[in-house]
């Protein structure tokens, strides 16, 4: 993960709880087709995030 584009305190606290911080290894496992939930692994720990969270998280694909 390379960047967070939302600076609201509550949002930053939430993603920090998920350890979804710059430098974390994020694997996208799947995305549900209708509600947009995204299952991810953050440094090997599974989490589910919604589209509202995902839109503020920038990632870079590793080769």
Coordinates of C-alpha atoms in Angstrom, one line a residue:
X1 CA 0.0 0.0 0.0
X2 CA 1.5 3.3 -0.9
X3 CA -0.9 6.1 0.0
X4 CA -4.0 7.2 2.0
X5 CA -5.9 10.1 0.5
X6 CA -8.4 10.7 3.4
X7 CA -7.1 12.6 6.4
X8 CA -10.1 12.4 8.7
X9 CA -9.0 11.4 12.1
X10 CA -11.6 8.6 12.5
X11 CA -10.7 7.2 9.1
X12 CA -7.0 7.1 9.9
X13 CA -7.6 5.5 13.2
X14 CA -9.8 2.8 11.6
X15 CA -7.3 1.9 8.9
X16 CA -4.5 1.9 11.5
X17 CA -6.5 -0.7 13.4
X18 CA -6.5 -2.8 10.2
X19 CA -2.7 -2.2 9.9
X20 CA -3.6 -0.8 6.5
X21 CA -0.7 1.7 6.5
X22 CA 1.8 2.8 3.9
X23 CA 4.4 0.0 3.3
X24 CA 2.0 -2.8 4.3
X25 CA 1.7 -5.7 1.9
X26 CA -1.9 -5.9 0.7
X27 CA -3.3 -8.8 -1.3
X28 CA -6.8 -8.4 -2.9
X29 CA -8.5 -11.8 -2.4
X30 CA -11.8 -11.0 -4.1
X31 CA -14.5 -8.4 -4.6
X32 CA -18.2 -9.2 -4.2
X33 CA -20.2 -8.4 -7.3
X34 CA -23.2 -6.5 -5.9
X35 CA -22.2 -4.6 -2.8
X36 CA -18.6 -3.9 -3.6
X37 CA -17.1 -5.5 -0.5
X38 CA -13.4 -6.3 -0.9
X39 CA -11.7 -9.1 0.9
X40 CA -8.0 -8.4 1.5
X41 CA -5.0 -9.7 3.4
X42 CA -2.9 -7.1 5.1
X43 CA 0.5 -8.5 5.8
X44 CA -1.2 -12.0 5.9
X45 CA -4.2 -10.9 8.1
X46 CA -7.6 -11.2 6.4
X47 CA -9.9 -8.2 6.5
X48 CA -13.0 -7.0 4.5
X49 CA -13.3 -3.4 3.5
X50 CA -16.1 -1.6 1.8
X51 CA -15.9 0.6 -1.3
X52 CA -15.9 3.8 0.8
X53 CA -12.7 2.7 2.5
X54 CA -11.2 1.3 -0.7
X55 CA -11.6 4.6 -2.6
X56 CA -9.1 6.3 -0.3
X57 CA -6.4 3.6 -0.3
X58 CA -3.9 3.6 -3.1
X59 CA -1.9 0.4 -3.9
X60 CA 0.8 -0.5 -6.3
X61 CA 0.9 -3.9 -8.0
X62 CA 4.1 -5.7 -7.2
X63 CA 5.9 -7.6 -10.1

